[in-house]
């Protein structure tokens, strides 16, 4: 079985492609189930956020698994990622594990050191585990990644200060408007990103804030925490007449802010400037809105300049975390290799013992009790002796090298024994 990683992120693909392949929780669950239904994919995990959609698979045949994933993506999303190969990434075995460790640590994020990714990874793992999409290989791997991400933040200063998409968006608003204290703001959405954006705007001086959400109760709860006003998302047309800053952070799969809506708004507010900060994937604001006079639209792609400043400032911390990731990968790989060897040896002993017992059961009636006891002792000692040298040779294989893994695979094939046959 091979671990492979495949996906797209903010570094490999434009936002216009990322939003086409994004998944909600229900969609991801169904997609992973369809991958596992092929039989080749033993375990499947998916992570879809505003900056990435990627998968970890445990498969018998890596090429077949990737082909199946691409085919399902075409069926479900209507996009041929083969034609977008330059915008995707593919990793196998150690590199796939290294990548998910880096994701958990926040050094693969748009905003280096962000904390949100760790929570997103944790929730995605829980969902995959609850649905039995992951098991004895990917489950501990993801738990280890989350632990590495947590310790990276404790042992280094990678997450010190304001490091999130929300903080970058709020900083951009302050740079654009100079002073937020006399401005009106609205946050569309009441999820984690929306909440973070609201707090960040408050920290930068915004006093007048409204939380608008599809579920009014959630808007009310967040507004109560912030000392803000609440509104239903359906009221957005009215709200735009009064506001100066709009942060869009909903999970809606379509545009909430349309060109006709904003054109009518701008005519009614005498062209007073309006700023949109769209941190949603898929985008909530029609990009064409940015062509309207006195309207400014910034999406995740526009946050890259500020995010680049953050990356430059954190180069030393990134190096520190990268060293930690390499150390953790070595430790994890060693432990995983030891476990694979242990399971293989156990499975081999069980296989041989079954053959021995089957033969005694088949021929035992030819012997009396005393001779049968001797036969039991003799056959048991013989199988142990025959297996001893073979087992020692298997244990001597270094599974941390490509040559060692190849030799181990040959041993599995020769004896028709997989390391997970029959349990520990």
Short mmCIF file of N, CA, C and O in Angstrom, two decimals, residues 348-349 383-396:
data_model
loop_
_atom_site.label_atom_id
_atom_site.label_comp_id
_atom_site.label_asym_id
_atom_site.label_seq_id
_atom_site.Cartn_x
_atom_site.Cartn_y
_atom_site.Cartn_z
N UNK A 348 3.50 -13.55 9.16
CA UNK A 348 4.21 -14.70 8.61
C UNK A 348 4.14 -15.88 9.59
O UNK A 348 3.88 -17.03 9.20
N UNK A 349 4.38 -15.60 10.86
CA UNK A 349 4.29 -16.66 11.87
C UNK A 349 2.89 -17.25 11.93
O UNK A 349 2.72 -18.47 12.04
N UNK A 383 9.36 -25.38 12.48
CA UNK A 383 8.90 -24.16 11.81
C UNK A 383 9.60 -22.93 12.38
O UNK A 383 9.95 -22.01 11.64
N UNK A 384 9.81 -22.92 13.71
CA UNK A 384 10.52 -21.79 14.30
C UNK A 384 11.95 -21.70 13.77
O UNK A 384 12.45 -20.61 13.47
N UNK A 385 12.61 -22.85 13.66
CA UNK A 385 13.99 -22.87 13.16
C UNK A 385 14.05 -22.41 11.70
O UNK A 385 14.94 -21.65 11.31
N UNK A 386 13.11 -22.89 10.91
CA UNK A 386 13.10 -22.52 9.49
C UNK A 386 12.83 -21.03 9.30
O UNK A 386 13.36 -20.40 8.38
N UNK A 387 11.99 -20.48 10.18
CA UNK A 387 11.64 -19.07 10.04
C UNK A 387 12.68 -18.12 10.64
O UNK A 387 12.74 -16.95 10.26
N UNK A 388 13.50 -18.62 11.55
CA UNK A 388 14.38 -17.75 12.31
C UNK A 388 15.26 -16.89 11.41
O UNK A 388 15.29 -15.65 11.52
N UNK A 389 16.01 -17.51 10.51
CA UNK A 389 16.94 -16.76 9.66
C UNK A 389 16.19 -15.80 8.74
O UNK A 389 16.62 -14.67 8.52
N UNK A 390 15.06 -16.29 8.21
CA UNK A 390 14.26 -15.43 7.34
C UNK A 390 13.77 -14.19 8.09
O UNK A 390 13.87 -13.06 7.59
N UNK A 391 13.27 -14.41 9.30
CA UNK A 391 12.76 -13.29 10.11
C UNK A 391 13.87 -12.30 10.42
O UNK A 391 13.68 -11.07 10.34
N UNK A 392 15.05 -12.79 10.78
CA UNK A 392 16.16 -11.90 11.07
C UNK A 392 16.56 -11.08 9.85
O UNK A 392 16.91 -9.91 9.95
N UNK A 393 16.51 -11.72 8.67
CA UNK A 393 16.84 -10.99 7.43
C UNK A 393 15.82 -9.89 7.15
O UNK A 393 16.17 -8.79 6.71
N UNK A 394 14.54 -10.19 7.41
CA UNK A 394 13.49 -9.18 7.20
C UNK A 394 13.69 -8.03 8.18
O UNK A 394 13.57 -6.85 7.81
N UNK A 395 13.98 -8.34 9.43
CA UNK A 395 14.17 -7.29 10.43
C UNK A 395 15.39 -6.43 10.13
O UNK A 395 15.46 -5.28 10.57
N UNK A 396 16.33 -6.97 9.37
CA UNK A 396 17.54 -6.21 9.04
C UNK A 396 17.33 -5.26 7.87
O UNK A 396 18.17 -4.40 7.59
#
